[in-house]
Structures are given as C-alpha cells and as structure tokens.
PDB file of C-alpha atoms in Angstrom:
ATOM      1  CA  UNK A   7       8.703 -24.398  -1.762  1.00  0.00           C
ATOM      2  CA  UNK A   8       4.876 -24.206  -1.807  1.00  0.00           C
ATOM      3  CA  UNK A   9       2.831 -26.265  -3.560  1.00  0.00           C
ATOM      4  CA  UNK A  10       1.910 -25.471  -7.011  1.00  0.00           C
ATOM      5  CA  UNK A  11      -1.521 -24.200  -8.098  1.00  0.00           C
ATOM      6  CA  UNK A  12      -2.214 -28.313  -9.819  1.00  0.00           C
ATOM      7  CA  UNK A  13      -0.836 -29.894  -6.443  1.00  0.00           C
ATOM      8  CA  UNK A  14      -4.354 -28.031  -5.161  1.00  0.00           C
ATOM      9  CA  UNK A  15      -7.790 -28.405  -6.235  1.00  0.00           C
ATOM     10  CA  UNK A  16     -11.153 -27.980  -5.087  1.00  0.00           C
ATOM     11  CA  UNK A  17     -13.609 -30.784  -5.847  1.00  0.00           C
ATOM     12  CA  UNK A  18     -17.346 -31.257  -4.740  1.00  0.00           C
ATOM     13  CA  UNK A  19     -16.964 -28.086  -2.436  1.00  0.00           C
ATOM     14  CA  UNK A  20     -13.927 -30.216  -0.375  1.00  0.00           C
ATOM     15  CA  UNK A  21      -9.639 -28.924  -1.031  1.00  0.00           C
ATOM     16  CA  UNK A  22      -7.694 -31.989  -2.289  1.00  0.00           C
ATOM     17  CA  UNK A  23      -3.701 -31.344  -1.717  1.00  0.00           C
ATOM     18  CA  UNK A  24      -0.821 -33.638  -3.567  1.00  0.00           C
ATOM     19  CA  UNK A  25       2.349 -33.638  -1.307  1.00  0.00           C
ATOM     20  CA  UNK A  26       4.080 -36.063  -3.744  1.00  0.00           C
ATOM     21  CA  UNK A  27       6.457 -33.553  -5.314  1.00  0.00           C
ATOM     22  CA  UNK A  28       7.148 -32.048  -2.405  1.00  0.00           C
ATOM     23  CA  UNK A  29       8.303 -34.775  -0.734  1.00  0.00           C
ATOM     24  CA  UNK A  30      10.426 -35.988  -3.364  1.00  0.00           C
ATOM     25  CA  UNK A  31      12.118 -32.672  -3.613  1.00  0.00           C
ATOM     26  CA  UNK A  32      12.603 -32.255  -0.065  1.00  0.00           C
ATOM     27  CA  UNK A  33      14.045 -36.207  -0.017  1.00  0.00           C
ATOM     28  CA  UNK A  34      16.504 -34.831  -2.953  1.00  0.00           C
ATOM     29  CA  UNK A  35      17.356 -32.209  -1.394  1.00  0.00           C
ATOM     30  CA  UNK A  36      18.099 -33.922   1.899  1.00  0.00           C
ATOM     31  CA  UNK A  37      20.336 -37.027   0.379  1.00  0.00           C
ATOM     32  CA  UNK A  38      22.464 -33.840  -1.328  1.00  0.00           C
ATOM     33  CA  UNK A  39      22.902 -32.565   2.342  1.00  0.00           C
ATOM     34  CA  UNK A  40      20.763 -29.571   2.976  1.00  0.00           C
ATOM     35  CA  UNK A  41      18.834 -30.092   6.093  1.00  0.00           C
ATOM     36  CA  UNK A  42      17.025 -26.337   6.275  1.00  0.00           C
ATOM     37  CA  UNK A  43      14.183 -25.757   4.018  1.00  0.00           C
ATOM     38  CA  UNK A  44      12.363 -22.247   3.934  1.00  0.00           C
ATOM     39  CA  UNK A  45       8.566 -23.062   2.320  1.00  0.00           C
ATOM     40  CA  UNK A  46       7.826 -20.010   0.175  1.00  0.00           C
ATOM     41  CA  UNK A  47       4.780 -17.442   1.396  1.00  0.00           C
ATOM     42  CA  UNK A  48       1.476 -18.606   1.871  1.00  0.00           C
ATOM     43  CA  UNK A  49       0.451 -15.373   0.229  1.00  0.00           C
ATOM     44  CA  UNK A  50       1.771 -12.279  -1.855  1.00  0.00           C
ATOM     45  CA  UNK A  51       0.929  -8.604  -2.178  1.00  0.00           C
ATOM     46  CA  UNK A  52      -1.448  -7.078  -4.759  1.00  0.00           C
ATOM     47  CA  UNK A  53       0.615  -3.871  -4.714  1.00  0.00           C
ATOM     48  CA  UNK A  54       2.825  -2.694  -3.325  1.00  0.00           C
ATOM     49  CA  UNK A  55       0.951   0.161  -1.396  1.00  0.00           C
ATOM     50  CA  UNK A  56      -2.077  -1.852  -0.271  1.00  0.00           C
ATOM     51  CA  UNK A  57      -3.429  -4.061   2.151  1.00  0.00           C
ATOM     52  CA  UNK A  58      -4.475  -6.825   0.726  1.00  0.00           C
ATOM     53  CA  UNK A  59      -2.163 -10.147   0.504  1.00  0.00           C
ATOM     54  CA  UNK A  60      -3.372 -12.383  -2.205  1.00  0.00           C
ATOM     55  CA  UNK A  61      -3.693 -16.500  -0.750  1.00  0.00           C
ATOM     56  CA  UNK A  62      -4.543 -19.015  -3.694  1.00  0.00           C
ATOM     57  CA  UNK A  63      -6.256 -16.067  -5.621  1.00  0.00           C
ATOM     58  CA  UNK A  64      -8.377 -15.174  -2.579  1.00  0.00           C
ATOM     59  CA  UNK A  65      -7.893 -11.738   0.050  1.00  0.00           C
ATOM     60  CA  UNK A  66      -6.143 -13.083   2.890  1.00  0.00           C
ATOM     61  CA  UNK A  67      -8.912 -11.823   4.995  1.00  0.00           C
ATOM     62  CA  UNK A  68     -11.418 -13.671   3.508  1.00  0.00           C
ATOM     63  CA  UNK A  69     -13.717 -16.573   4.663  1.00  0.00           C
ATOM     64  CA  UNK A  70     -12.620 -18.470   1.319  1.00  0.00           C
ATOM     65  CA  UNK A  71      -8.997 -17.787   2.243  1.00  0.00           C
ATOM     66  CA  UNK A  72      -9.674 -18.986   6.222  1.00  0.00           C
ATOM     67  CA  UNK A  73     -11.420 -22.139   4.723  1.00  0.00           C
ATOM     68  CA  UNK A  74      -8.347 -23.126   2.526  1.00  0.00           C
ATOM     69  CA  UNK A  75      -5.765 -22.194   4.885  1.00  0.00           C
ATOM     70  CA  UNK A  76      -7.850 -24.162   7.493  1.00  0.00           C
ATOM     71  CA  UNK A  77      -7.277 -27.032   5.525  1.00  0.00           C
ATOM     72  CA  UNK A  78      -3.909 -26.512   4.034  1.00  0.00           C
ATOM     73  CA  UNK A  79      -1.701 -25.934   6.956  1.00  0.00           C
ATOM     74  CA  UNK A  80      -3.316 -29.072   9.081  1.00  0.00           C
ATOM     75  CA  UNK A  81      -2.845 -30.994   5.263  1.00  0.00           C
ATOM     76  CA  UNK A  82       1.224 -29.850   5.456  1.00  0.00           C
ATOM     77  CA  UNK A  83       1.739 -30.123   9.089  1.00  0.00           C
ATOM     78  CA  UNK A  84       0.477 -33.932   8.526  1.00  0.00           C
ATOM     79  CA  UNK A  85       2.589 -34.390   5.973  1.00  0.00           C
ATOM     80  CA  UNK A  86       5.315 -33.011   7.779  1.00  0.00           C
ATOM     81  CA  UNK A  87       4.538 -35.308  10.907  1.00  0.00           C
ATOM     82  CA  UNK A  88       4.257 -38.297   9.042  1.00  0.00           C
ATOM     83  CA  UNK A  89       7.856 -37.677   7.377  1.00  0.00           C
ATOM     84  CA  UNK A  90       9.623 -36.854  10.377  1.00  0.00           C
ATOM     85  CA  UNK A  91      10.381 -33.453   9.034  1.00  0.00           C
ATOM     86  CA  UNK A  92       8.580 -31.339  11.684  1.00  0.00           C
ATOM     87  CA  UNK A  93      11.302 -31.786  14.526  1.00  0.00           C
ATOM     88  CA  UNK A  94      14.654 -30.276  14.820  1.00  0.00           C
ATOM     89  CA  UNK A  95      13.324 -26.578  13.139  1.00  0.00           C
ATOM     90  CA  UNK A  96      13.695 -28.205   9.884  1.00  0.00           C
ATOM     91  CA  UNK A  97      11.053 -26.246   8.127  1.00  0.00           C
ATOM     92  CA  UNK A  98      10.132 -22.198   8.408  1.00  0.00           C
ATOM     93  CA  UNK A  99       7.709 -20.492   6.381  1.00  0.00           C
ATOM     94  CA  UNK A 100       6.651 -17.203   4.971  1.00  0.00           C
ATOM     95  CA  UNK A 101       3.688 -15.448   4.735  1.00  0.00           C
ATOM     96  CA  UNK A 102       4.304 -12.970   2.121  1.00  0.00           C
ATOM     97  CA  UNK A 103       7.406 -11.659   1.015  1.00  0.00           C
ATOM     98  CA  UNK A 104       8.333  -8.343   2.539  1.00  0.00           C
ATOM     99  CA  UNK A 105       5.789  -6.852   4.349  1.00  0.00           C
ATOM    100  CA  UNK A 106       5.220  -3.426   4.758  1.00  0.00           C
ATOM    101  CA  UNK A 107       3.271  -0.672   6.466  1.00  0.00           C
ATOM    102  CA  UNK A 108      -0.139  -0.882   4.108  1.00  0.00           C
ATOM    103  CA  UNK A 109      -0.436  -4.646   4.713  1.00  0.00           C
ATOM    104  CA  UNK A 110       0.877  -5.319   8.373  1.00  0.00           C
ATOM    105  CA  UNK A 111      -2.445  -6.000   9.922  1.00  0.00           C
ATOM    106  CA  UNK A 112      -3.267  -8.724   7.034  1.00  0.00           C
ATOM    107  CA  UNK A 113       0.016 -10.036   7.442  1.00  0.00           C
ATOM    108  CA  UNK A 114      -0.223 -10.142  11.536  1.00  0.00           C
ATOM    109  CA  UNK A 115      -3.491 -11.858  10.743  1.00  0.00           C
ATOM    110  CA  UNK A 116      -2.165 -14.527   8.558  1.00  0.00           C
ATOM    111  CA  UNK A 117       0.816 -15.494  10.478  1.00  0.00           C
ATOM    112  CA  UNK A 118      -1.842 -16.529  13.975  1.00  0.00           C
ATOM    113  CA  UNK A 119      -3.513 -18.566  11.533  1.00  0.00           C
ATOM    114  CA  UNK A 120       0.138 -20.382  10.795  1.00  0.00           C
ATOM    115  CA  UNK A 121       1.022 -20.357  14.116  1.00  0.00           C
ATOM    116  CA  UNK A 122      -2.660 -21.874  15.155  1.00  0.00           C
ATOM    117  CA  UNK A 123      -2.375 -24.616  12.655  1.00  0.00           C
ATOM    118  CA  UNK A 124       1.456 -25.038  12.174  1.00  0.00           C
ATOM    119  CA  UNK A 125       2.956 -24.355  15.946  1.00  0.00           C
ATOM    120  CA  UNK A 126       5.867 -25.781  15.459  1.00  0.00           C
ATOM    121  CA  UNK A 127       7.287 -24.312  12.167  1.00  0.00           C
ATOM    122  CA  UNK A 128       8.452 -21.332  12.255  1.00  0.00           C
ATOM    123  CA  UNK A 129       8.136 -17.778  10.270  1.00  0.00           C
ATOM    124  CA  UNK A 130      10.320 -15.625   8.410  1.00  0.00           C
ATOM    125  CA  UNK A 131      10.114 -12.979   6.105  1.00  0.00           C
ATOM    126  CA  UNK A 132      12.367 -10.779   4.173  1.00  0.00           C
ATOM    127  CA  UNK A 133      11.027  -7.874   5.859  1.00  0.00           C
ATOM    128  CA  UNK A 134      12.122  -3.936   7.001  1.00  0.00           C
ATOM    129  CA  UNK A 135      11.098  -2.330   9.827  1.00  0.00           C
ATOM    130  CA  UNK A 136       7.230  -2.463   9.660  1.00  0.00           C
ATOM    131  CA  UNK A 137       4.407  -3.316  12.747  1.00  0.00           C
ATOM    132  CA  UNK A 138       4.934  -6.915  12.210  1.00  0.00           C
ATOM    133  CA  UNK A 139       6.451  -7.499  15.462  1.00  0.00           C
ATOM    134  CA  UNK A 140       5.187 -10.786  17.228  1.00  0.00           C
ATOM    135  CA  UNK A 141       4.215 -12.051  13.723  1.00  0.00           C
ATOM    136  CA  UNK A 142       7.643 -13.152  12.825  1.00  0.00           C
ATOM    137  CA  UNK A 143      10.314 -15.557  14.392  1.00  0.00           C
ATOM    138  CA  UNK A 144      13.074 -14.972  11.973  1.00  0.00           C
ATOM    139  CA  UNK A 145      13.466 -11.450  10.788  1.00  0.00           C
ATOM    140  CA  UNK A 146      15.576 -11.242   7.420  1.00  0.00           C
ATOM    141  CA  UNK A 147      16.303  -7.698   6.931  1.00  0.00           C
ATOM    142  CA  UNK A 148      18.482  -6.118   4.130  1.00  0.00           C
ATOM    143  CA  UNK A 149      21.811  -4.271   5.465  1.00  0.00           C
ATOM    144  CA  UNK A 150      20.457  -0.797   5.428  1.00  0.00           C
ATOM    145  CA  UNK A 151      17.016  -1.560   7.269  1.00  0.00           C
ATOM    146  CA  UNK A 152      19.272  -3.533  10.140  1.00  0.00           C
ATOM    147  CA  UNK A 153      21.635  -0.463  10.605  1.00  0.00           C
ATOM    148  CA  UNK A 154      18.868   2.101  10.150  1.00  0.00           C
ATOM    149  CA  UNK A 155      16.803  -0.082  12.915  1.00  0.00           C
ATOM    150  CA  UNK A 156      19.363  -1.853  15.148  1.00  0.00           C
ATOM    151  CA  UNK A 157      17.621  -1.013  18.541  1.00  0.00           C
ATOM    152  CA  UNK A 158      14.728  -2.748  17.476  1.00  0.00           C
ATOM    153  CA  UNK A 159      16.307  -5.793  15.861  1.00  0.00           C
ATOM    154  CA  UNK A 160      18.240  -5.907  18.654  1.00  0.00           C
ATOM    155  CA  UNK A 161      15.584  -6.075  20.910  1.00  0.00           C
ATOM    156  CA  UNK A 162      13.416  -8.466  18.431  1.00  0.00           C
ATOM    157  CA  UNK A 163      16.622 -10.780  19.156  1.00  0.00           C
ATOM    158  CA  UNK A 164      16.609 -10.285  23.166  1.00  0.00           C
ATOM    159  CA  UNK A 165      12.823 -11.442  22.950  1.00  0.00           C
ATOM    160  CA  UNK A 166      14.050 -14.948  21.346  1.00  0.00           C
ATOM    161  CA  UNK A 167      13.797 -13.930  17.516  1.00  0.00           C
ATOM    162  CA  UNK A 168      16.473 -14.591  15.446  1.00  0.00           C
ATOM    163  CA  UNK A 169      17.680 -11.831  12.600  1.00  0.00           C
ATOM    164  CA  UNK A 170      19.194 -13.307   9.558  1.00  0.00           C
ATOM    165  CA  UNK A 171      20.860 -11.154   6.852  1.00  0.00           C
ATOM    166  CA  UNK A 172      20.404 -10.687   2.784  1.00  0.00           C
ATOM    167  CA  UNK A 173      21.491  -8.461   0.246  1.00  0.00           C
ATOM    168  CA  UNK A 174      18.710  -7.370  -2.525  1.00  0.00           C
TER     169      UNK A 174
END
C-alpha cells in the first residue's frame, strides 16, 4: 500500500503526508492476522523500453523527485517507528514494479535513496534478470526467469538475499 495521491499535498512550497488510512488498514489487517505487509512502488515506468521511472508525477532522477522522497520516506519511517511496525521485517517496499534493462540505473538510484532514508525496511521487486543487483533484498522472479537464471539467483541468495516466487 502507498499512499494515495490526496493522502499527499504540497502547500506553501512544504509536502504535507496523511498516514491515517494507512494505519487503519494496516491495524485491520493485523487484528485479521496478517503480519507481512509489502508497500507498493515508490515509482512506476513510463514505458516499458525507457529509463525513466515516474515518482508522484515527477522523473525519478529529478531534484523535485529527491525533495519529495526526502521527505516522504523520513515521514513513513516515523510513522512506522511510532507504531511499532518497523521491527521484526514487518514492512518491505518496492520501487517500481519489474525493472528492466532501460531503467536499471534509475531504479539502482532510487532504491539508495530508500535504503538512506528507510534502512531498515526492506526491498523487493517483481523483477527478471536485469543489473539491479545490490538494489534489491528480496528478488521475486517469475518461474521461467529463475530457471533461465538460477546461477545468479542462487548466488543473489548466498550473498543474504532472499528469492521469492510468482506466477504472472
């Protein structure tokens, strides 16, 4: 779950976030019994075949994109903290579904700025084998990438990643 474009705003130049229906779904969610939560990608792809990955309508690689995730990810990590959700591995997150060879270096870029500002959640992606390595901590590859690419999930796994599984 991310939040939803009128859970943000921008007023007088400074972001404003509203956690509040976040937290009740994630309190839901926990009295049902889930106690995993994946928090959907900060960002998404333009196309398919370029670089860019889109964050709150900006380029990733943007100074306007910096200066909101800057914000943001302190603004969730808080409100993580101040739950008690940020122990235990409770919480991943992605930073744009499925990555691929045009946008890897965007991607590589905006997962340091999650790990500078969010240490202690960590990052998956449904994802095949593209230079993301490093980037991501839980690698969620369809059947045919993993068997096409075992050595190197294999390896990804050896180095303290974890691989997950799903079917498209």
């Amino acid at each position: 779950y991310f939040l939803e474009p009128e859970h943000i705003w921008k007023k007088d130049g400074q972001w404003h976030f509203d956690f509040s229906h976040f937290n009740r779904r994630v309190r839901k969610l926990l009295e049902l019994g889930f106690n995993g939560f994946h928090i959907n990608g900060i960002g998404f792809r333009r196309s398919w075949d370029g670089p860019e990955i889109i964050v709150h309508g900006m380029d990733g690689l943007s100074y306007e994109a910096y200066d909101f995730l800057r914000k943001y990810l302190p603004a969730l990590r808080e409100n993580l903290r101040e739950n008690g959700w940020l122990e235990n591995d409770m919480f991943c997150i992605g930073i744009a579904d499925e990555p691929n060879r045009f946008n890897a270096l965007t991607y590589r870029a905006l997962a340091c700025m999650v790990r500078r500002y969010l240490p202690e959640i960590k990052i998956y992606d449904a994802v095949s084998y593209v230079p993301v390595y490093g980037a991501i901590d839980i690698w969620v590859p369809r059947a045919d990438e993993f068997e096409r690419n075992r050595d190197a999930f294999e390896n990804f796994k050896e180095d303290g990643d974890e691989v997950w599984h799903y079917v498209c």
